[in-house]
GROMACS .gro file of N, CA, C and O in nm:
model
  464
    1MET      N    1   0.068  -0.104   0.055
    1MET     CA    2   0.053  -0.001   0.070
    1MET      C    3   0.046   0.141   0.001
    1MET      O    4   0.173   0.163   0.013
    2SER      N    5   0.090   0.190  -0.071
    2SER     CA    6   0.173   0.335  -0.123
    2SER      C    7   0.005   0.434  -0.041
    2SER      O    8  -0.009   0.525  -0.134
    3VAL      N    9   0.042   0.466   0.061
    3VAL     CA   10  -0.031   0.652   0.129
    3VAL      C   11   0.040   0.722   0.103
    3VAL      O   12   0.151   0.710   0.260
    4LYS      N   13  -0.019   0.794   0.123
    4LYS     CA   14   0.113   0.950   0.097
    4LYS      C   15   0.013   1.056   0.171
    4LYS      O   16  -0.111   1.068   0.145
    5LEU      N   17  -0.019   1.143   0.196
    5LEU     CA   18  -0.024   1.263   0.192
    5LEU      C   19  -0.112   1.387   0.173
    5LEU      O   20  -0.045   1.445   0.093
    6ASN      N   21  -0.239   1.408   0.165
    6ASN     CA   22  -0.307   1.487   0.096
    6ASN      C   23  -0.340   1.574   0.219
    6ASN      O   24  -0.338   1.637   0.278
    7GLN      N   25  -0.266   1.675   0.061
    7GLN     CA   26  -0.184   1.819   0.043
    7GLN      C   27  -0.332   1.896   0.133
    7GLN      O   28  -0.362   1.957   0.191
    8ARG      N   29  -0.471   1.925   0.054
    8ARG     CA   30  -0.534   1.973   0.062
    8ARG      C   31  -0.613   1.904   0.201
    8ARG      O   32  -0.674   2.012   0.220
    9ALA      N   33  -0.607   1.772   0.249
    9ALA     CA   34  -0.736   1.739   0.351
    9ALA      C   35  -0.563   1.800   0.390
    9ALA      O   36  -0.641   1.873   0.552
   10PHE      N   37  -0.484   1.830   0.489
   10PHE     CA   38  -0.424   1.927   0.551
   10PHE      C   39  -0.405   2.026   0.586
   10PHE      O   40  -0.442   2.139   0.686
   11GLN      N   41  -0.400   2.100   0.488
   11GLN     CA   42  -0.495   2.230   0.506
   11GLN      C   43  -0.548   2.351   0.501
   11GLN      O   44  -0.661   2.402   0.527
   12HIS      N   45  -0.690   2.183   0.456
   12HIS     CA   46  -0.826   2.236   0.532
   12HIS      C   47  -0.913   2.219   0.728
   12HIS      O   48  -0.919   2.263   0.782
   13ALA      N   49  -0.741   2.105   0.703
   13ALA     CA   50  -0.884   2.085   0.864
   13ALA      C   51  -0.717   2.245   0.923
   13ALA      O   52  -0.792   2.201   1.031
   14LYS      N   53  -0.658   2.239   0.945
   14LYS     CA   54  -0.550   2.403   0.953
   14LYS      C   55  -0.650   2.511   0.937
   14LYS      O   56  -0.669   2.592   1.009
   15ILE      N   57  -0.713   2.526   0.808
   15ILE     CA   58  -0.817   2.571   0.810
   15ILE      C   59  -0.988   2.539   0.837
   15ILE      O   60  -1.000   2.638   0.968
   16LEU      N   61  -1.048   2.492   0.889
   16LEU     CA   62  -1.056   2.479   1.015
   16LEU      C   63  -1.079   2.503   1.145
   16LEU      O   64  -1.114   2.571   1.241
   17ILE      N   65  -0.911   2.492   1.153
   17ILE     CA   66  -0.878   2.468   1.323
   17ILE      C   67  -0.935   2.682   1.344
   17ILE      O   68  -0.945   2.794   1.420
   18GLY      N   69  -0.834   2.711   1.212
   18GLY     CA   70  -0.796   2.859   1.216
   18GLY      C   71  -0.966   2.944   1.184
   18GLY      O   72  -0.968   3.018   1.256
   19GLN      N   73  -1.079   2.852   1.195
   19GLN     CA   74  -1.221   2.848   1.168
   19GLN      C   75  -1.260   2.892   1.281
   19GLN      O   76  -1.369   2.904   1.307
   20LYS      N   77  -1.138   2.807   1.405
   20LYS     CA   78  -1.238   2.763   1.498
   20LYS      C   79  -1.389   2.627   1.507
   20LYS      O   80  -1.453   2.643   1.588
   21MET      N   81  -1.377   2.609   1.381
   21MET     CA   82  -1.453   2.463   1.361
   21MET      C   83  -1.386   2.307   1.390
   21MET      O   84  -1.364   2.269   1.311
   22PHE      N   85  -1.364   2.327   1.488
   22PHE     CA   86  -1.322   2.151   1.613
   22PHE      C   87  -1.372   2.204   1.731
   22PHE      O   88  -1.411   2.258   1.760
   23VAL      N   89  -1.369   2.085   1.743
   23VAL     CA   90  -1.406   1.988   1.861
   23VAL      C   91  -1.293   1.910   2.004
   23VAL      O   92  -1.198   1.828   1.938
   24LEU      N   93  -1.299   1.985   2.070
   24LEU     CA   94  -1.133   1.942   2.195
   24LEU      C   95  -1.188   1.820   2.269
   24LEU      O   96  -1.220   1.868   2.348
   25ASP      N   97  -1.204   1.703   2.171
   25ASP     CA   98  -1.323   1.615   2.246
   25ASP      C   99  -1.130   1.511   2.298
   25ASP      O  100  -1.028   1.501   2.282
   26LYS      N  101  -1.177   1.450   2.408
   26LYS     CA  102  -1.057   1.367   2.424
   26LYS      C  103  -1.030   1.192   2.369
   26LYS      O  104  -1.092   1.193   2.244
   27ARG      N  105  -0.901   1.215   2.362
   27ARG     CA  106  -0.827   1.023   2.256
   27ARG      C  107  -0.918   0.954   2.231
   27ARG      O  108  -0.932   0.878   2.183
   28ASP      N  109  -1.022   0.892   2.350
   28ASP     CA  110  -1.096   0.796   2.353
   28ASP      C  111  -1.253   0.796   2.230
   28ASP      O  112  -1.325   0.680   2.220
   29ASP      N  113  -1.288   0.974   2.241
   29ASP     CA  114  -1.378   0.898   2.192
   29ASP      C  115  -1.441   0.936   2.007
   29ASP      O  116  -1.512   0.930   1.971
   30TRP      N  117  -1.317   0.933   1.933
   30TRP     CA  118  -1.357   0.867   1.780
   30TRP      C  119  -1.444   0.753   1.795
   30TRP      O  120  -1.440   0.741   1.748
   31SER      N  121  -1.457   0.658   1.863
   31SER     CA  122  -1.517   0.583   1.841
   31SER      C  123  -1.637   0.598   1.753
   31SER      O  124  -1.707   0.518   1.704
   32GLU      N  125  -1.662   0.711   1.910
   32GLU     CA  126  -1.817   0.766   1.917
   32GLU      C  127  -1.884   0.866   1.807
   32GLU      O  128  -1.912   0.901   1.737
   33HIS      N  129  -1.781   0.913   1.757
   33HIS     CA  130  -1.728   1.066   1.672
   33HIS      C  131  -1.810   1.080   1.516
   33HIS      O  132  -1.801   1.137   1.461
   34LYS      N  133  -1.687   0.909   1.511
   34LYS     CA  134  -1.646   0.956   1.420
   34LYS      C  135  -1.746   0.942   1.269
   34LYS      O  136  -1.812   0.844   1.297
   35PRO      N  137  -1.802   0.970   1.126
   35PRO     CA  138  -1.890   0.941   1.107
   35PRO      C  139  -1.940   0.818   1.034
   35PRO      O  140  -1.780   0.685   0.991
   36SER      N  141  -2.071   0.782   1.098
   36SER     CA  142  -2.073   0.583   1.029
   36SER      C  143  -2.073   0.556   0.833
   36SER      O  144  -2.032   0.723   0.775
   37ALA      N  145  -2.105   0.451   0.832
   37ALA     CA  146  -2.048   0.394   0.679
   37ALA      C  147  -2.205   0.550   0.558
   37ALA      O  148  -2.204   0.584   0.455
   38GLU      N  149  -2.295   0.527   0.666
   38GLU     CA  150  -2.390   0.557   0.643
   38GLU      C  151  -2.402   0.768   0.593
   38GLU      O  152  -2.451   0.813   0.518
   39LYS      N  153  -2.343   0.796   0.709
   39LYS     CA  154  -2.290   0.907   0.703
   39LYS      C  155  -2.202   0.970   0.614
   39LYS      O  156  -2.236   1.040   0.518
   40GLU      N  157  -2.142   0.864   0.566
   40GLU     CA  158  -1.981   0.878   0.437
   40GLU      C  159  -2.062   0.886   0.354
   40GLU      O  160  -2.080   0.963   0.282
   41ASN      N  161  -2.158   0.757   0.302
   41ASN     CA  162  -2.185   0.764   0.192
   41ASN      C  163  -2.262   0.914   0.161
   41ASN      O  164  -2.315   0.950   0.043
   42GLU      N  165  -2.371   0.926   0.263
   42GLU     CA  166  -2.461   1.046   0.220
   42GLU      C  167  -2.399   1.161   0.172
   42GLU      O  168  -2.391   1.208   0.156
   43PHE      N  169  -2.260   1.190   0.284
   43PHE     CA  170  -2.207   1.310   0.251
   43PHE      C  171  -2.187   1.258   0.086
   43PHE      O  172  -2.133   1.355   0.054
   44LEU      N  173  -2.085   1.170   0.090
   44LEU     CA  174  -2.030   1.161  -0.036
   44LEU      C  175  -2.128   1.181  -0.176
   44LEU      O  176  -2.085   1.253  -0.285
   45ALA      N  177  -2.218   1.064  -0.180
   45ALA     CA  178  -2.348   1.202  -0.265
   45ALA      C  179  -2.402   1.339  -0.260
   45ALA      O  180  -2.422   1.372  -0.432
   46GLU      N  181  -2.429   1.395  -0.143
   46GLU     CA  182  -2.452   1.523  -0.140
   46GLU      C  183  -2.329   1.627  -0.227
   46GLU      O  184  -2.337   1.728  -0.281
   47HIS      N  185  -2.227   1.539  -0.166
   47HIS     CA  186  -2.126   1.685  -0.195
   47HIS      C  187  -1.960   1.613  -0.323
   47HIS      O  188  -1.907   1.711  -0.319
   48GLY      N  189  -2.028   1.549  -0.358
   48GLY     CA  190  -1.935   1.391  -0.421
   48GLY      C  191  -1.768   1.428  -0.333
   48GLY      O  192  -1.728   1.497  -0.241
   49ILE      N  193  -1.686   1.359  -0.469
   49ILE     CA  194  -1.603   1.291  -0.442
   49ILE      C  195  -1.442   1.391  -0.413
   49ILE      O  196  -1.362   1.407  -0.283
   50ASP      N  197  -1.449   1.481  -0.417
   50ASP     CA  198  -1.427   1.585  -0.426
   50ASP      C  199  -1.423   1.696  -0.261
   50ASP      O  200  -1.286   1.731  -0.202
   51GLU      N  201  -1.504   1.729  -0.214
   51GLU     CA  202  -1.540   1.743  -0.075
   51GLU      C  203  -1.454   1.627  -0.003
   51GLU      O  204  -1.461   1.677   0.081
   52TYR      N  205  -1.568   1.523   0.008
   52TYR     CA  206  -1.521   1.398   0.102
   52TYR      C  207  -1.351   1.389   0.117
   52TYR      O  208  -1.356   1.345   0.238
   53GLN      N  209  -1.273   1.360  -0.027
   53GLN     CA  210  -1.156   1.376   0.044
   53GLN      C  211  -1.049   1.455   0.146
   53GLN      O  212  -0.951   1.452   0.200
   54LYS      N  213  -1.129   1.653   0.164
   54LYS     CA  214  -1.060   1.654   0.230
   54LYS      C  215  -1.065   1.662   0.303
   54LYS      O  216  -0.987   1.755   0.422
   55TRP      N  217  -1.160   1.509   0.405
   55TRP     CA  218  -1.116   1.508   0.549
   55TRP      C  219  -1.038   1.413   0.516
   55TRP      O  220  -1.059   1.380   0.642
   56PHE      N  221  -0.972   1.330   0.503
   56PHE     CA  222  -0.835   1.212   0.476
   56PHE      C  223  -0.730   1.287   0.490
   56PHE      O  224  -0.690   1.274   0.413
   57LEU      N  225  -0.650   1.255   0.563
   57LEU     CA  226  -0.452   1.273   0.556
   57LEU      C  227  -0.471   1.178   0.524
   57LEU      O  228  -0.329   1.227   0.427
   58GLY      N  229  -0.446   1.100   0.490
   58GLY     CA  230  -0.412   0.996   0.334
   58GLY      C  231  -0.439   0.920   0.196
   58GLY      O  232  -0.630   0.971   0.206
   59ILE      N  233  -0.369   0.969   0.128
   59ILE     CA  234  -0.430   0.875  -0.014
   59ILE      C  235  -0.375   0.799  -0.064
   59ILE      O  236  -0.275   0.756  -0.073
   60ASP      N  237  -0.429   0.691  -0.043
   60ASP     CA  238  -0.387   0.504  -0.112
   60ASP      C  239  -0.349   0.514  -0.246
   60ASP      O  240  -0.462   0.538  -0.374
   61GLU      N  241  -0.267   0.559  -0.335
   61GLU     CA  242  -0.211   0.564  -0.464
   61GLU      C  243  -0.290   0.431  -0.602
   61GLU      O  244  -0.246   0.472  -0.678
   62ASP      N  245  -0.265   0.328  -0.489
   62ASP     CA  246  -0.341   0.226  -0.532
   62ASP      C  247  -0.444   0.201  -0.583
   62ASP      O  248  -0.497   0.088  -0.650
   63GLU      N  249  -0.532   0.318  -0.498
   63GLU     CA  250  -0.723   0.273  -0.516
   63GLU      C  251  -0.745   0.393  -0.643
   63GLU      O  252  -0.673   0.515  -0.688
   64GLU      N  253  -0.857   0.441  -0.685
   64GLU     CA  254  -0.886   0.468  -0.805
   64GLU      C  255  -0.919   0.610  -0.721
   64GLU      O  256  -0.987   0.576  -0.645
   65GLU      N  257  -0.914   0.739  -0.804
   65GLU     CA  258  -0.938   0.847  -0.748
   65GLU      C  259  -1.070   0.889  -0.737
   65GLU      O  260  -1.093   0.925  -0.653
   66SER      N  261  -1.181   0.802  -0.765
   66SER     CA  262  -1.298   0.795  -0.790
   66SER      C  263  -1.344   0.641  -0.708
   66SER      O  264  -1.496   0.691  -0.597
   67ASP      N  265  -1.246   0.660  -0.650
   67ASP     CA  266  -1.283   0.542  -0.488
   67ASP      C  267  -1.292   0.594  -0.357
   67ASP      O  268  -1.181   0.620  -0.299
   68ARG      N  269  -1.393   0.533  -0.257
   68ARG     CA  270  -1.364   0.637  -0.155
   68ARG      C  271  -1.292   0.508  -0.066
   68ARG      O  272  -1.187   0.625   0.029
   69ARG      N  273  -1.184   0.411  -0.148
   69ARG     CA  274  -1.141   0.348  -0.037
   69ARG      C  275  -0.977   0.425  -0.080
   69ARG      O  276  -0.924   0.381   0.010
   70ARG      N  277  -1.023   0.536  -0.118
   70ARG     CA  278  -0.823   0.595  -0.197
   70ARG      C  279  -0.826   0.678  -0.104
   70ARG      O  280  -0.770   0.705  -0.042
   71TYR      N  281  -0.919   0.654  -0.014
   71TYR     CA  282  -0.907   0.801   0.103
   71TYR      C  283  -0.885   0.723   0.196
   71TYR      O  284  -0.941   0.701   0.269
   72LYS      N  285  -0.803   0.738   0.382
   72LYS     CA  286  -0.788   0.711   0.463
   72LYS      C  287  -0.685   0.788   0.580
   72LYS      O  288  -0.687   0.950   0.518
   73PHE      N  289  -0.682   0.758   0.663
   73PHE     CA  290  -0.712   0.818   0.811
   73PHE      C  291  -0.806   0.972   0.868
   73PHE      O  292  -0.762   1.119   0.738
   74PRO      N  293  -0.872   0.930   0.820
   74PRO     CA  294  -1.013   1.041   0.854
   74PRO      C  295  -0.991   1.163   1.016
   74PRO      O  296  -0.942   1.100   1.069
   75TYR      N  297  -1.006   1.289   0.979
   75TYR     CA  298  -1.018   1.324   1.138
   75TYR      C  299  -1.090   1.402   1.169
   75TYR      O  300  -1.096   1.502   1.252
   76GLY      N  301  -1.247   1.377   1.082
   76GLY     CA  302  -1.337   1.526   1.126
   76GLY      C  303  -1.460   1.416   1.088
   76GLY      O  304  -1.489   1.293   1.051
   77ASP      N  305  -1.549   1.491   1.106
   77ASP     CA  306  -1.708   1.467   1.084
   77ASP      C  307  -1.738   1.539   0.938
   77ASP      O  308  -1.961   1.488   0.985
   78PHE      N  309  -1.714   1.572   0.885
   78PHE     CA  310  -1.728   1.653   0.770
   78PHE      C  311  -1.828   1.825   0.800
   78PHE      O  312  -1.870   1.882   0.709
   79GLU      N  313  -1.811   1.799   0.951
   79GLU     CA  314  -1.856   1.932   0.957
   79GLU      C  315  -1.762   2.011   1.051
   79GLU      O  316  -1.693   2.108   0.992
   80LYS      N  317  -1.726   1.925   1.110
   80LYS     CA  318  -1.641   2.024   1.259
   80LYS      C  319  -1.496   1.907   1.263
   80LYS      O  320  -1.487   1.812   1.191
   81LEU      N  321  -1.354   1.971   1.234
   81LEU     CA  322  -1.271   1.857   1.260
   81LEU      C  323  -1.175   1.809   1.399
   81LEU      O  324  -1.329   1.935   1.524
   82HIS      N  325  -1.225   1.639   1.481
   82HIS     CA  326  -1.226   1.607   1.585
   82HIS      C  327  -1.023   1.652   1.643
   82HIS      O  328  -1.018   1.546   1.515
   83ARG      N  329  -1.073   1.669   1.734
   83ARG     CA  330  -0.889   1.604   1.818
   83ARG      C  331  -0.842   1.505   1.863
   83ARG      O  332  -0.764   1.425   1.791
   84CYS      N  333  -0.996   1.355   1.892
   84CYS     CA  334  -0.972   1.227   1.854
   84CYS      C  335  -0.948   1.151   1.753
   84CYS      O  336  -0.908   1.045   1.771
   85GLY      N  337  -0.973   1.221   1.621
   85GLY     CA  338  -0.939   1.210   1.505
   85GLY      C  339  -0.856   1.232   1.415
   85GLY      O  340  -0.722   1.140   1.388
   86VAL      N  341  -0.792   1.332   1.506
   86VAL     CA  342  -0.667   1.387   1.438
   86VAL      C  343  -0.576   1.274   1.565
   86VAL      O  344  -0.472   1.214   1.468
   87ILE      N  345  -0.597   1.267   1.671
   87ILE     CA  346  -0.427   1.157   1.727
   87ILE      C  347  -0.474   1.016   1.622
   87ILE      O  348  -0.410   0.993   1.707
   88ALA      N  349  -0.570   0.938   1.633
   88ALA     CA  350  -0.627   0.821   1.587
   88ALA      C  351  -0.573   0.843   1.463
   88ALA      O  352  -0.459   0.730   1.449
   89ALA      N  353  -0.612   0.942   1.360
   89ALA     CA  354  -0.467   0.963   1.216
   89ALA      C  355  -0.338   0.930   1.306
   89ALA      O  356  -0.247   0.831   1.282
   90GLU      N  357  -0.300   1.065   1.366
   90GLU     CA  358  -0.144   1.015   1.441
   90GLU      C  359  -0.114   0.832   1.431
   90GLU      O  360   0.026   0.798   1.450
   91VAL      N  361  -0.186   0.800   1.542
   91VAL     CA  362  -0.161   0.677   1.604
   91VAL      C  363  -0.152   0.555   1.536
   91VAL      O  364  -0.036   0.536   1.473
   92ARG      N  365  -0.244   0.577   1.402
   92ARG     CA  366  -0.250   0.479   1.301
   92ARG      C  367  -0.103   0.471   1.193
   92ARG      O  368  -0.062   0.403   1.161
   93ALA      N  369  -0.109   0.618   1.177
   93ALA     CA  370  -0.028   0.670   1.083
   93ALA      C  371   0.147   0.610   1.148
   93ALA      O  372   0.233   0.539   1.048
   94ALA      N  373   0.115   0.608   1.251
   94ALA     CA  374   0.285   0.528   1.384
   94ALA      C  375   0.286   0.455   1.350
   94ALA      O  376   0.439   0.413   1.326
   95GLN      N  377   0.176   0.383   1.380
   95GLN     CA  378   0.166   0.208   1.336
   95GLN      C  379   0.204   0.155   1.158
   95GLN      O  380   0.299   0.048   1.206
   96TYR      N  381   0.122   0.213   1.107
   96TYR     CA  382   0.162   0.178   0.956
   96TYR      C  383   0.311   0.226   0.886
   96TYR      O  384   0.341   0.181   0.798
   97GLU      N  385   0.396   0.339   0.953
   97GLU     CA  386   0.491   0.375   0.970
   97GLU      C  387   0.478   0.523   0.796
   97GLU      O  388   0.591   0.460   0.749
   98ASP      N  389   0.381   0.527   0.833
   98ASP     CA  390   0.332   0.626   0.721
   98ASP      C  391   0.376   0.810   0.805
   98ASP      O  392   0.279   0.884   0.831
   99ARG      N  393   0.536   0.784   0.817
   99ARG     CA  394   0.607   0.937   0.806
   99ARG      C  395   0.522   1.078   0.779
   99ARG      O  396   0.472   1.144   0.906
  100GLU      N  397   0.517   1.107   0.683
  100GLU     CA  398   0.418   1.226   0.615
  100GLU      C  399   0.308   1.219   0.690
  100GLU      O  400   0.350   1.338   0.755
  101ILE      N  401   0.189   1.143   0.709
  101ILE     CA  402   0.128   1.136   0.711
  101ILE      C  403   0.102   1.139   0.946
  101ILE      O  404   0.099   1.219   0.949
  102GLU      N  405   0.194   1.095   0.962
  102GLU     CA  406   0.257   1.138   1.151
  102GLU      C  407   0.269   1.241   1.128
  102GLU      O  408   0.188   1.262   1.209
  103VAL      N  409   0.315   1.262   1.149
  103VAL     CA  410   0.440   1.367   1.101
  103VAL      C  411   0.315   1.530   1.136
  103VAL      O  412   0.231   1.615   1.202
  104ALA      N  413   0.207   1.498   0.934
  104ALA     CA  414   0.073   1.627   0.958
  104ALA      C  415   0.006   1.626   1.044
  104ALA      O  416  -0.033   1.693   1.178
  105ALA      N  417  -0.023   1.470   1.095
  105ALA     CA  418  -0.153   1.513   1.224
  105ALA      C  419  -0.093   1.523   1.316
  105ALA      O  420  -0.159   1.587   1.436
  106ALA      N  421   0.037   1.526   1.393
  106ALA     CA  422   0.120   1.532   1.507
  106ALA      C  423   0.123   1.719   1.516
  106ALA      O  424   0.063   1.764   1.628
  107HIS      N  425   0.126   1.808   1.378
  107HIS     CA  426   0.137   1.878   1.302
  107HIS      C  427   0.009   1.962   1.419
  107HIS      O  428  -0.065   2.054   1.508
  108LEU      N  429  -0.099   1.908   1.391
  108LEU     CA  430  -0.252   1.969   1.415
  108LEU      C  431  -0.340   1.946   1.574
  108LEU      O  432  -0.354   1.962   1.555
  109HIS      N  433  -0.223   1.808   1.617
  109HIS     CA  434  -0.237   1.815   1.720
  109HIS      C  435  -0.067   1.885   1.868
  109HIS      O  436  -0.213   1.961   1.970
  110GLY      N  437  -0.062   1.921   1.807
  110GLY     CA  438   0.068   2.016   1.833
  110GLY      C  439  -0.110   2.124   1.886
  110GLY      O  440  -0.127   2.210   1.962
  111ALA      N  441  -0.077   2.203   1.769
  111ALA     CA  442  -0.229   2.291   1.778
  111ALA      C  443  -0.379   2.355   1.786
  111ALA      O  444  -0.378   2.406   1.912
  112LEU      N  445  -0.388   2.222   1.887
  112LEU     CA  446  -0.556   2.170   1.929
  112LEU      C  447  -0.499   2.223   2.075
  112LEU      O  448  -0.523   2.238   2.192
  113ASN      N  449  -0.365   2.176   2.117
  113ASN     CA  450  -0.366   2.146   2.200
  113ASN      C  451  -0.323   2.268   2.263
  113ASN      O  452  -0.365   2.289   2.392
  114ALA      N  453  -0.321   2.382   2.230
  114ALA     CA  454  -0.234   2.499   2.270
  114ALA      C  455  -0.346   2.545   2.200
  114ALA      O  456  -0.403   2.621   2.311
  115LEU      N  457  -0.471   2.507   2.208
  115LEU     CA  458  -0.624   2.620   2.196
  115LEU      C  459  -0.682   2.543   2.355
  115LEU      O  460  -0.770   2.596   2.354
  116MET      N  461  -0.623   2.385   2.383
  116MET     CA  462  -0.657   2.378   2.489
  116MET      C  463  -0.634   2.535   2.664
  116MET      O  464  -0.572   2.535   2.703
   0.00000   0.00000   0.00000
């Protein structure tokens, strides 16, 4: 699997932080706060793949651009960035040794912690 940093998503996340469109939740909240498959499908149908992909820090280059499986490491609920989602992305990226994504998520994590 060849996963690289999704620069558009990273920039989008920084914009959301600047606009105070985030939730400063706890690390373990992601299982409750991450969007369901149904919500992902609804968002994708309503907004298209270009908007959908802005909510995922990773791009799996082995998947087709139009396939939602191409997008990895979600960090929000399609409305707000979630601190727990950023932490989950950071931890998973470290586990999979996706350093570029890990560093980007750590940057976002630090920015959110500074706001707590």
